XYZ file of C-alpha atoms in Angstrom:
640
model
C 0.241 0.237 0.687
C 1.577 2.950 -1.307
C 1.547 6.460 1.155
C 2.021 9.566 0.464
C 5.312 11.009 -0.453
C 7.801 12.304 2.796
C 8.184 15.985 2.018
C 11.315 16.842 1.722
C 11.491 20.661 2.846
C 9.385 24.045 2.122
C 10.257 23.621 -1.185
C 7.750 19.842 -1.572
C 5.544 20.467 0.877
C 2.540 19.871 -1.117
C -1.239 19.161 0.798
C -2.598 15.901 1.465
C -6.164 15.730 2.543
C -5.182 13.633 5.891
C -8.747 11.223 7.109
C -8.534 9.740 10.467
C -9.747 5.872 11.346
C -10.891 4.830 15.052
C -11.016 1.740 16.195
C -12.572 -0.430 19.596
C -14.077 -3.925 19.544
C -16.270 -3.065 22.626
C -18.755 -1.254 24.085
C -16.198 -1.473 27.219
C -13.249 0.452 25.202
C -15.532 3.077 23.830
C -16.862 3.979 27.092
C -12.640 3.975 28.138
C -9.777 5.901 27.141
C -9.265 3.548 23.567
C -10.755 5.914 21.321
C -9.690 8.623 22.760
C -5.960 7.408 22.826
C -5.942 7.212 18.914
C -7.729 9.957 17.734
C -4.373 11.529 20.021
C -1.509 9.974 18.762
C -3.665 10.249 15.616
C -4.125 13.862 14.861
C -0.178 14.126 16.520
C 1.287 12.562 13.885
C -0.996 14.580 11.370
C 0.418 17.599 12.332
C 3.795 17.065 13.183
C 3.636 15.855 8.770
C 3.855 19.611 7.288
C 1.082 20.320 4.521
C -1.262 17.702 6.010
C -4.906 18.821 7.214
C -7.798 16.789 8.923
C -11.379 18.022 8.254
C -13.263 17.501 11.176
C -15.920 15.187 8.824
C -13.131 12.627 7.620
C -12.765 11.315 11.883
C -13.898 7.740 11.153
C -15.321 6.054 14.294
C -16.216 2.279 14.568
C -17.624 1.571 18.496
C -17.616 -2.075 19.744
C -17.200 -2.577 16.538
C -15.010 -6.212 16.149
C -12.775 -6.464 13.565
C -13.137 -9.439 11.955
C -16.221 -8.036 10.314
C -16.750 -6.074 7.643
C -19.974 -4.647 7.434
C -18.505 -1.520 9.749
C -19.864 1.653 10.012
C -17.517 3.776 9.970
C -15.118 2.447 6.967
C -18.468 1.426 4.916
C -18.682 5.928 5.111
C -15.014 6.810 5.489
C -15.111 4.148 1.736
C -18.006 6.897 0.386
C -15.901 9.498 0.974
C -12.859 8.086 -0.196
C -14.650 7.204 -3.619
C -15.767 11.137 -3.579
C -12.275 11.496 -3.420
C -11.679 13.679 -0.511
C -9.281 11.407 1.325
C -5.804 11.267 -0.257
C -4.657 8.930 3.226
C -5.940 7.941 6.087
C -3.996 6.873 8.890
C -4.325 4.080 12.055
C -3.609 3.629 15.090
C -1.261 0.631 14.139
C -2.639 -1.311 11.492
C -5.232 -4.019 13.651
C -7.332 -1.002 13.930
C -7.923 -1.899 10.255
C -8.615 -5.529 10.331
C -7.957 -8.716 13.313
C -8.931 -10.773 10.409
C -6.910 -11.310 7.469
C -9.801 -10.928 5.376
C -11.274 -7.812 6.923
C -7.318 -6.458 6.924
C -7.108 -7.262 2.975
C -10.227 -6.777 1.682
C -10.046 -2.331 3.500
C -6.715 -2.067 2.359
C -6.979 -3.395 -1.354
C -10.493 -1.599 -1.230
C -8.374 1.674 -0.577
C -5.712 0.783 -2.635
C -8.089 0.466 -5.491
C -8.809 3.804 -4.795
C -5.834 5.403 -4.415
C -5.682 6.386 -1.001
C -2.632 4.704 1.102
C -3.016 3.851 4.757
C -0.657 5.045 7.723
C -0.072 3.770 10.643
C 1.465 6.081 13.208
C 2.138 4.058 15.526
C 4.020 1.180 13.836
C 7.173 2.522 11.176
C 6.434 0.286 8.445
C 7.084 1.115 4.561
C 5.118 -0.586 2.085
C 6.495 0.657 -0.791
C 9.222 -1.711 -0.577
C 9.005 -5.408 -0.371
C 10.406 -5.551 3.104
C 7.788 -3.553 3.776
C 5.116 -5.316 2.772
C 6.596 -8.179 3.653
C 6.349 -6.257 7.974
C 3.020 -5.589 6.654
C 2.048 -9.061 6.692
C 3.832 -10.302 9.362
C 1.386 -7.406 11.461
C -1.824 -8.896 9.756
C -0.725 -12.740 10.588
C -0.076 -11.554 14.565
C -3.296 -9.525 15.257
C -5.696 -12.434 13.386
C -2.848 -14.930 16.073
C -3.367 -12.743 19.203
C -7.419 -12.915 18.236
C -7.168 -17.119 18.414
C -5.522 -16.573 21.173
C -8.426 -14.827 22.379
C -10.889 -16.547 22.200
C -9.513 -19.627 22.698
C -9.162 -18.000 26.413
C -12.839 -17.003 25.718
C -13.491 -20.612 24.797
C -11.676 -22.196 27.471
C -12.638 -20.382 29.702
C -16.253 -21.684 28.743
C -15.127 -24.574 29.176
C -14.284 -25.107 32.382
C -16.439 -23.542 33.726
C -18.864 -25.639 32.409
C -17.781 -28.853 33.434
C -17.250 -26.780 36.841
C -21.947 -27.146 37.064
C -21.453 -23.738 36.165
C -24.035 -21.930 33.646
C -21.985 -20.632 30.359
C -24.706 -17.370 29.627
C -27.834 -17.333 28.184
C -31.161 -16.720 29.382
C -31.731 -19.661 31.067
C -34.700 -22.367 29.967
C -38.342 -22.094 30.350
C -37.933 -22.823 34.449
C -34.879 -22.057 35.164
C -33.449 -18.958 37.164
C -29.718 -18.355 36.623
C -28.558 -18.120 40.334
C -25.802 -16.035 41.051
C -26.582 -14.221 37.478
C -23.224 -13.349 36.389
C -20.674 -14.636 38.378
C -17.948 -17.203 37.872
C -20.457 -19.845 40.034
C -22.739 -18.400 38.304
C -25.473 -22.186 38.044
C -28.865 -23.340 37.032
C -31.545 -23.434 40.297
C -35.468 -24.149 40.024
C -37.773 -21.120 39.014
C -40.780 -21.784 41.445
C -43.049 -19.410 39.684
C -42.394 -20.675 36.191
C -42.193 -24.334 37.365
C -45.909 -23.968 38.295
C -46.955 -22.757 35.018
C -44.649 -25.771 34.124
C -46.498 -28.234 35.824
C -50.142 -27.265 35.373
C -48.878 -27.204 31.417
C -48.492 -31.266 31.624
C -50.719 -31.480 33.951
C -53.158 -30.298 30.983
C -51.667 -32.965 28.320
C -51.808 -35.597 30.613
C -53.829 -35.881 33.279
C -56.641 -34.317 31.426
C -56.272 -35.070 28.344
C -56.084 -31.891 26.803
C -54.352 -31.189 22.686
C -51.793 -28.395 23.082
C -53.799 -25.852 21.967
C -56.237 -25.867 24.470
C -53.785 -26.053 27.299
C -52.268 -23.112 25.518
C -56.120 -21.489 25.793
C -56.528 -22.774 29.393
C -52.275 -21.330 30.775
C -54.048 -17.478 28.532
C -57.512 -18.404 30.754
C -55.759 -18.677 33.826
C -52.582 -15.169 33.557
C -50.377 -18.177 33.007
C -48.770 -16.178 30.326
C -45.103 -16.572 28.945
C -42.229 -15.125 30.287
C -41.795 -12.009 28.235
C -45.711 -11.995 29.631
C -47.476 -12.690 26.274
C -49.896 -15.336 25.783
C -49.745 -18.304 25.157
C -49.417 -20.157 21.452
C -49.850 -23.156 20.536
C -46.228 -23.436 18.438
C -44.117 -21.833 21.613
C -46.001 -24.495 23.623
C -44.985 -27.138 21.636
C -41.191 -26.522 21.762
C -41.300 -25.830 24.997
C -42.405 -29.350 25.710
C -40.074 -30.793 24.646
C -37.272 -29.137 25.695
C -34.332 -31.133 27.452
C -33.788 -29.915 30.493
C -37.575 -30.498 31.158
C -37.744 -33.942 29.413
C -34.208 -35.013 30.433
C -33.020 -33.031 34.094
C -29.796 -31.997 30.942
C -28.568 -29.087 29.742
C -25.833 -29.756 26.228
C -23.329 -27.330 26.207
C -21.876 -27.087 23.100
C -24.604 -28.965 21.466
C -23.926 -31.462 17.739
C -26.950 -31.686 16.789
C -29.794 -29.026 16.816
C -30.375 -25.914 14.337
C -29.236 -22.528 13.706
C -28.113 -20.799 16.970
C -28.674 -23.902 18.754
C -25.346 -26.065 17.479
C -21.727 -25.165 17.847
C -18.976 -25.203 15.970
C -17.458 -27.961 13.931
C -14.503 -29.367 12.203
C -14.822 -31.634 9.889
C -14.811 -34.257 11.729
C -18.132 -33.442 13.438
C -16.199 -32.818 17.053
C -16.491 -29.647 18.523
C -13.902 -27.451 17.552
C -14.022 -24.913 21.215
C -14.099 -28.366 23.176
C -16.024 -31.189 23.914
C -20.421 -31.674 24.960
C -20.010 -31.636 28.039
C -23.342 -32.789 29.992
C -24.696 -30.801 32.686
C -27.536 -32.434 34.886
C -29.501 -29.389 36.828
C -32.534 -29.966 39.495
C -36.044 -32.083 37.515
C -39.240 -29.459 37.297
C -40.830 -32.909 36.097
C -39.920 -36.526 37.141
C -38.572 -38.919 34.738
C -42.133 -41.219 34.808
C -43.925 -38.261 34.053
C -41.758 -36.932 31.266
C -42.177 -40.316 29.160
C -46.127 -39.897 30.140
C -45.778 -36.215 28.545
C -43.916 -37.185 25.315
C -46.603 -40.160 25.063
C -49.112 -38.051 25.438
C -47.562 -35.498 22.207
C -47.299 -37.703 20.916
C -51.137 -38.741 20.766
C -52.123 -35.646 20.221
C -50.224 -34.988 16.696
C -49.676 -31.643 17.233
C -46.329 -30.720 14.706
C -45.194 -27.032 14.566
C -43.400 -28.132 10.836
C -44.537 -25.968 8.046
C -43.818 -28.078 4.673
C -43.604 -24.726 3.005
C -39.974 -23.787 1.749
C -40.508 -20.255 0.987
C -41.941 -16.954 3.039
C -40.075 -13.833 3.348
C -42.914 -12.283 4.618
C -43.065 -14.948 8.210
C -43.079 -12.814 11.235
C -43.563 -9.574 9.677
C -47.875 -9.702 8.972
C -49.534 -8.078 12.770
C -52.623 -9.904 13.187
C -55.298 -8.257 15.022
C -54.544 -10.146 18.858
C -51.041 -8.922 18.262
C -49.470 -12.261 16.990
C -47.711 -12.086 14.107
C -48.363 -14.115 10.993
C -46.095 -17.253 10.188
C -46.303 -19.643 6.589
C -48.516 -22.426 6.325
C -48.682 -24.800 2.389
C -51.838 -26.519 2.120
C -51.353 -29.673 1.163
C -54.451 -30.200 -0.406
C -55.262 -27.363 -2.920
C -51.439 -26.352 -3.118
C -51.858 -23.042 -2.154
C -48.830 -21.801 -0.154
C -50.389 -19.008 3.063
C -50.131 -17.509 5.505
C -51.373 -18.247 9.257
C -51.074 -16.465 12.420
C -49.452 -17.718 15.781
C -52.326 -16.943 17.909
C -53.751 -19.065 17.456
C -54.320 -23.372 15.186
C -56.945 -22.215 12.881
C -56.903 -26.243 11.016
C -60.329 -26.807 10.013
C -63.335 -27.221 12.846
C -60.860 -26.727 15.211
C -61.056 -23.993 17.887
C -58.860 -21.366 17.808
C -57.475 -18.879 19.751
C -57.798 -15.999 17.514
C -60.431 -14.600 14.543
C -57.621 -13.434 12.105
C -57.940 -15.167 9.380
C -56.007 -17.587 6.349
C -54.158 -14.587 3.750
C -53.161 -16.503 0.897
C -49.115 -15.561 0.321
C -49.235 -14.824 -3.605
C -51.741 -12.475 -3.285
C -50.054 -10.989 -0.224
C -46.560 -10.864 -1.653
C -48.093 -9.486 -4.272
C -49.581 -6.038 -2.425
C -45.969 -5.598 -0.050
C -44.042 -5.819 -4.130
C -45.835 -3.018 -4.141
C -45.012 -0.815 -1.539
C -40.447 -2.853 -1.637
C -40.974 -1.152 -5.748
C -42.068 2.703 -4.333
C -39.742 2.402 -2.241
C -36.998 1.298 -4.310
C -37.722 3.358 -6.604
C -36.080 6.160 -5.083
C -32.345 7.154 -5.680
C -31.088 7.144 -2.017
C -33.547 4.751 -0.865
C -32.152 2.569 -3.450
C -27.882 3.431 -2.470
C -28.755 2.545 1.264
C -29.929 -1.604 0.251
C -27.278 -1.418 -2.401
C -24.314 -0.441 -0.006
C -25.748 -3.155 2.655
C -25.804 -5.862 0.113
C -21.786 -5.225 -0.586
C -20.565 -4.721 2.672
C -17.396 -6.604 0.863
C -15.446 -2.881 -0.669
C -13.566 -3.135 -3.474
C -13.868 -3.255 -6.753
C -14.206 -7.073 -8.425
C -12.282 -6.496 -11.492
C -9.455 -4.708 -10.262
C -9.297 -7.383 -7.600
C -9.223 -10.443 -10.184
C -6.407 -8.968 -11.152
C -5.007 -9.033 -7.830
C -5.409 -12.198 -7.223
C -3.601 -13.729 -10.859
C -0.992 -11.220 -9.695
C -0.369 -12.971 -6.519
C -0.700 -16.668 -8.084
C 2.341 -15.103 -10.709
C 4.713 -14.742 -7.622
C 3.266 -17.859 -5.944
C 4.836 -19.886 -8.793
C 7.629 -18.012 -8.457
C 8.707 -18.450 -5.636
C 7.771 -22.131 -5.143
C 10.076 -22.735 -8.464
C 12.707 -20.993 -6.404
C 11.455 -23.038 -3.824
C 12.483 -26.712 -5.500
C 15.517 -24.412 -6.993
C 16.975 -24.196 -3.662
C 16.409 -27.272 -2.544
C 17.319 -29.255 -5.620
C 20.803 -27.583 -5.110
C 21.052 -28.258 -0.909
C 21.419 -31.487 -1.585
C 25.112 -30.352 -2.697
C 28.178 -30.686 -0.029
C 30.464 -26.995 -0.284
C 31.349 -24.762 2.761
C 27.804 -22.600 2.351
C 25.825 -24.900 3.293
C 24.460 -22.929 5.719
C 23.938 -19.754 4.120
C 22.082 -22.290 1.714
C 20.226 -23.506 3.885
C 18.962 -20.578 5.709
C 18.001 -19.374 2.501
C 16.216 -21.706 2.626
C 13.911 -21.933 4.871
C 13.930 -17.999 4.361
C 12.033 -19.482 0.679
C 9.983 -21.363 2.520
C 8.760 -18.473 3.612
C 7.957 -16.748 1.887
C 5.652 -19.949 -0.434
C 4.010 -20.070 2.934
C 3.340 -15.414 2.613
C 2.119 -15.790 -0.707
C 0.285 -18.714 -0.692
C -1.279 -16.599 2.256
C -0.760 -13.511 0.373
C -3.618 -15.784 -2.097
C -5.184 -17.496 -0.405
C -7.261 -14.188 1.084
C -7.269 -12.777 -2.015
C -9.129 -15.151 -3.087
C -11.896 -15.233 -0.346
C -11.658 -11.175 -0.760
C -12.565 -11.444 -4.722
C -15.754 -14.141 -3.584
C -17.732 -12.262 -1.517
C -16.912 -9.418 -4.523
C -18.381 -11.360 -7.041
C -21.292 -12.750 -4.524
C -21.770 -9.567 -3.041
C -21.656 -8.030 -7.429
C -24.109 -10.605 -7.938
C -26.700 -9.075 -5.350
C -26.577 -5.720 -5.908
C -27.049 -7.280 -9.627
C -30.233 -9.120 -8.087
C -31.391 -6.469 -6.529
C -31.225 -4.213 -8.999
C -33.117 -6.333 -11.793
C -35.834 -6.347 -8.767
C -35.780 -2.784 -8.188
C -36.571 -2.562 -12.237
C -39.403 -5.140 -12.563
C -43.053 -3.794 -13.612
C -45.594 -3.018 -10.978
C -47.781 -5.130 -9.760
C -45.632 -8.125 -10.977
C -45.807 -10.765 -8.326
C -42.914 -12.289 -7.433
C -43.980 -16.840 -7.675
C -40.999 -19.180 -8.863
C -38.886 -20.464 -6.089
C -36.353 -17.856 -7.654
C -37.897 -15.005 -6.837
C -39.124 -15.795 -3.613
C -35.683 -16.419 -2.822
C -35.197 -12.936 -4.266
C -37.733 -11.370 -2.158
C -36.108 -12.713 0.652
C -33.103 -11.489 0.440
C -34.052 -7.747 -0.574
C -36.926 -7.666 2.260
C -33.912 -9.078 5.099
C -32.438 -5.705 4.335
C -36.286 -3.356 4.885
C -37.958 -2.847 7.331
C -42.070 -4.074 6.409
C -44.973 -4.686 8.378
C -48.259 -5.480 6.902
C -51.831 -5.216 8.899
C -55.339 -6.833 7.248
C -57.324 -4.043 7.529
C -60.555 -6.620 7.171
C -61.531 -10.487 5.626
C -61.761 -11.323 2.735
C -64.706 -14.537 1.555
C -63.706 -17.296 2.428
C -63.745 -19.979 0.050
C -63.275 -24.198 -0.846
C -60.113 -25.518 -0.874
C -61.113 -26.900 -4.729
C -59.665 -23.735 -7.556
C -62.650 -23.583 -10.037
C -60.615 -24.329 -13.137
C -63.154 -22.481 -15.532
C -62.791 -19.314 -13.340
C -58.457 -19.719 -14.178
C -58.954 -20.428 -17.580
C -61.290 -16.670 -17.995
C -58.517 -15.408 -15.873
C -55.572 -17.322 -17.610
C -56.409 -16.027 -20.779
C -58.081 -13.086 -20.860
C -61.785 -14.536 -22.049
C -64.384 -11.927 -21.010
C -67.660 -13.798 -20.153
C -70.709 -13.205 -22.577
C -74.255 -11.829 -21.629
C -76.935 -13.887 -20.015
C -77.993 -15.481 -23.547
C -81.783 -14.230 -23.933
C -84.409 -16.963 -25.137
C -84.535 -15.761 -28.730
C -81.620 -16.608 -29.176
C -81.377 -19.499 -27.873
C -82.414 -23.077 -29.823
C -86.190 -23.975 -29.374
C -85.366 -27.028 -28.418
C -85.165 -28.195 -24.876
C -80.825 -29.209 -24.289
C -81.759 -32.026 -20.913
C -85.417 -33.659 -19.246
C -86.628 -31.508 -16.155
C -87.422 -28.154 -14.982
C -84.323 -26.275 -15.825
C -83.163 -26.126 -19.675
C -79.831 -26.390 -20.548
C -79.801 -21.982 -21.603
C -81.121 -21.569 -17.843
C -78.380 -23.197 -16.165
C -75.397 -21.999 -17.871
C -77.143 -18.815 -17.658
C -76.303 -19.609 -14.123
C -72.331 -20.560 -14.843
C -72.068 -17.153 -16.225
C -73.523 -14.950 -13.206
C -71.686 -16.519 -11.295
C -68.541 -15.918 -13.466
C -69.602 -11.962 -13.440
C -70.162 -11.192 -10.271
C -68.479 -13.843 -8.394
C -70.313 -15.358 -5.924
C -70.898 -18.631 -4.279
C -72.150 -21.585 -6.054
C -74.532 -22.225 -3.341
C -75.483 -18.022 -3.771
C -76.896 -18.580 -7.313
C -80.338 -17.143 -7.217
C -83.668 -19.917 -7.587
C -84.349 -18.710 -10.834
C -81.515 -20.068 -12.327
C -82.582 -23.286 -10.507
C -80.249 -26.164 -8.444
C -76.666 -24.104 -8.439
C -75.350 -28.786 -8.370
C -76.834 -29.142 -12.013
C -75.666 -25.683 -12.729
C -72.074 -26.735 -11.965
C -72.100 -29.453 -13.224
C -73.378 -28.845 -16.730
C -70.719 -26.310 -16.427
C -67.414 -28.613 -15.457
C -68.910 -31.676 -18.028
C -69.274 -28.931 -20.992
C -65.333 -27.447 -20.341
C -63.467 -30.985 -19.171
C -65.311 -32.056 -23.118
C -63.892 -29.322 -24.398
C -67.027 -27.273 -25.022
C -66.968 -25.155 -23.343
C -64.133 -22.512 -25.004
C -65.679 -23.080 -28.482
C -69.300 -21.747 -26.776
C -67.028 -19.115 -25.099
C -66.299 -18.000 -28.652
C -69.336 -17.732 -29.939
C -71.159 -16.081 -27.667
C -68.491 -13.328 -28.067
C -69.581 -13.079 -31.420
C -72.250 -10.640 -29.514
C -70.751 -9.087 -28.040
C -71.246 -7.274 -23.959
C -69.351 -8.994 -22.389
C -67.804 -8.705 -19.315
C -64.327 -9.409 -17.720
C -64.188 -13.073 -15.351
C -64.751 -11.398 -12.126
C -62.004 -12.115 -9.643
C -62.168 -12.092 -6.041
C -59.872 -10.579 -3.831
C -57.320 -13.087 -2.346
C -55.884 -10.515 0.304
C -58.369 -8.271 2.088
C -57.498 -3.979 2.378
C -52.937 -4.570 3.917
C -51.757 -1.558 5.135
C -48.107 -1.737 4.702
C -45.623 0.856 5.820
C -41.381 -0.417 4.795
C -38.922 1.898 5.391
C -35.254 1.189 4.742
C -34.026 -1.243 7.262
C -32.094 -0.526 10.895
C -28.659 -0.850 11.058
C -27.832 -4.228 12.810
C -24.548 -2.635 13.653
C -23.827 0.528 16.383
C -23.957 3.740 13.904
C -20.120 5.317 13.821
C -19.909 9.161 15.751
C -19.009 12.009 15.325
C -15.700 13.626 17.399
C -16.160 15.541 19.832
C -12.440 16.829 20.408
């Protein structure tokens, strides 16, 4: 990384626009002297360089942000200033403030290099314009990464020792338990008698009184026994708590090798926990082992399952029901339709429900929300913010590819030199010790070049993934309004975009509930755009009867056409059209035999046709969307 050339007297003084980058890893350091010391040293360094100047807006701080992450608000703001051409050189207290891992360090160093911006350390005398200086810089990176790994190992080792001693290693306690001496070195799990009474009451409702999980949840709510957060119980929430291994087995597993999401510990390639072996912590039982067996049997018999069979529900947790609970994804295997249902109750057919919120057809709701997102992304500033968040890996992709190619060539040259030196090592002579020292240096050069190439490739992969996500978002932002993402790929893209936004949906009413079987005739009219003819007059219809009975075929046909025009249900068909069952049977028979399209073409020649009535699949919705708040703490301006 080339820094601005040194000044050699007043005649050579040139103006250099300096920026100051400060970072501490923890909130405790931010409240202490860490940032203040870094800023004071940095300002003194800049003041001692002739021609260098520091503007107040070019001081960038990351408070309590890990040096292993790329999504750092201060560094992102610094990058934007560099792209605007307002910075010549960045001053840091030490190079480990740029990043604590090879990936985070080189990603930012190379990104600034691509922008023509140098980086200097106020406390480390390293000239990155020379080969020896670059090797020193790489050594600093390796040491910073090693220190971070050592700190992690010490922290994880302490957690392991605490678990082996039977202590609670941290995090919220399981349901029915509390932490004794929380935050201390001797913290352990003890029974929370208040929650334990709720646990035992829930078990009694299911085992002794033969309630299912939904009924037990309603009973607990009626008794005023709410969750730890004070919210009413839902069937899914209660089911998860009753299936907890701590309740059933009287134990907690630290570094559990199996599970999903955040409950799974990191494993190596052999399936062994990375930071230590699994530890089983025995805790006081809330129910006996025999009672636990009865509970498992009762839960199996009531047949409750919280598993969803659908794959993509981008609005899960973003739709708020009238009962205050959030909607979750649901799949109807009988008509292969995705829905959203309120988590406040089981709205299954034939069951009592905890709330009256209706099912929402997923395609219709997602189309409505997508319209709001399109409008939001149509604003240039909003789209720019989203793209910045999508692209946390800085730098230019094309220049990074060229850089990786140079690293690969350099590695090949060093490997060839090492191979040649190894061959020459076999020869004897008075210079053998010198050749051995040279061989060790060449081996170290190969090791460093390999590490640099690996880091370059890792940064390139991150940039390419970010570029692909950016292209996808731009395509989605430019999509035609009203087009609903329907395929798996589109749903995945919609999920990714919604994840960058704060989207809240509130149903404002209900839609008419229909049976789960879709009308193929209605779908055919919608798909083909074929309008529905007006009622057929008796003068336009052949005189002879086409069917026996009190109602002729023309009357049945007019009944089917009336339903298509008005969108009424079959059993709401006016009595003047005769039996709705016969009209439905007539329509479906003609459609199955291929006569319906021919008949529609003929009748539409007379004009007076209207579009088929498309009933709304979703009620009126109140959709609000804004750019999501950052998941990390924002940088702050200097106070010095």
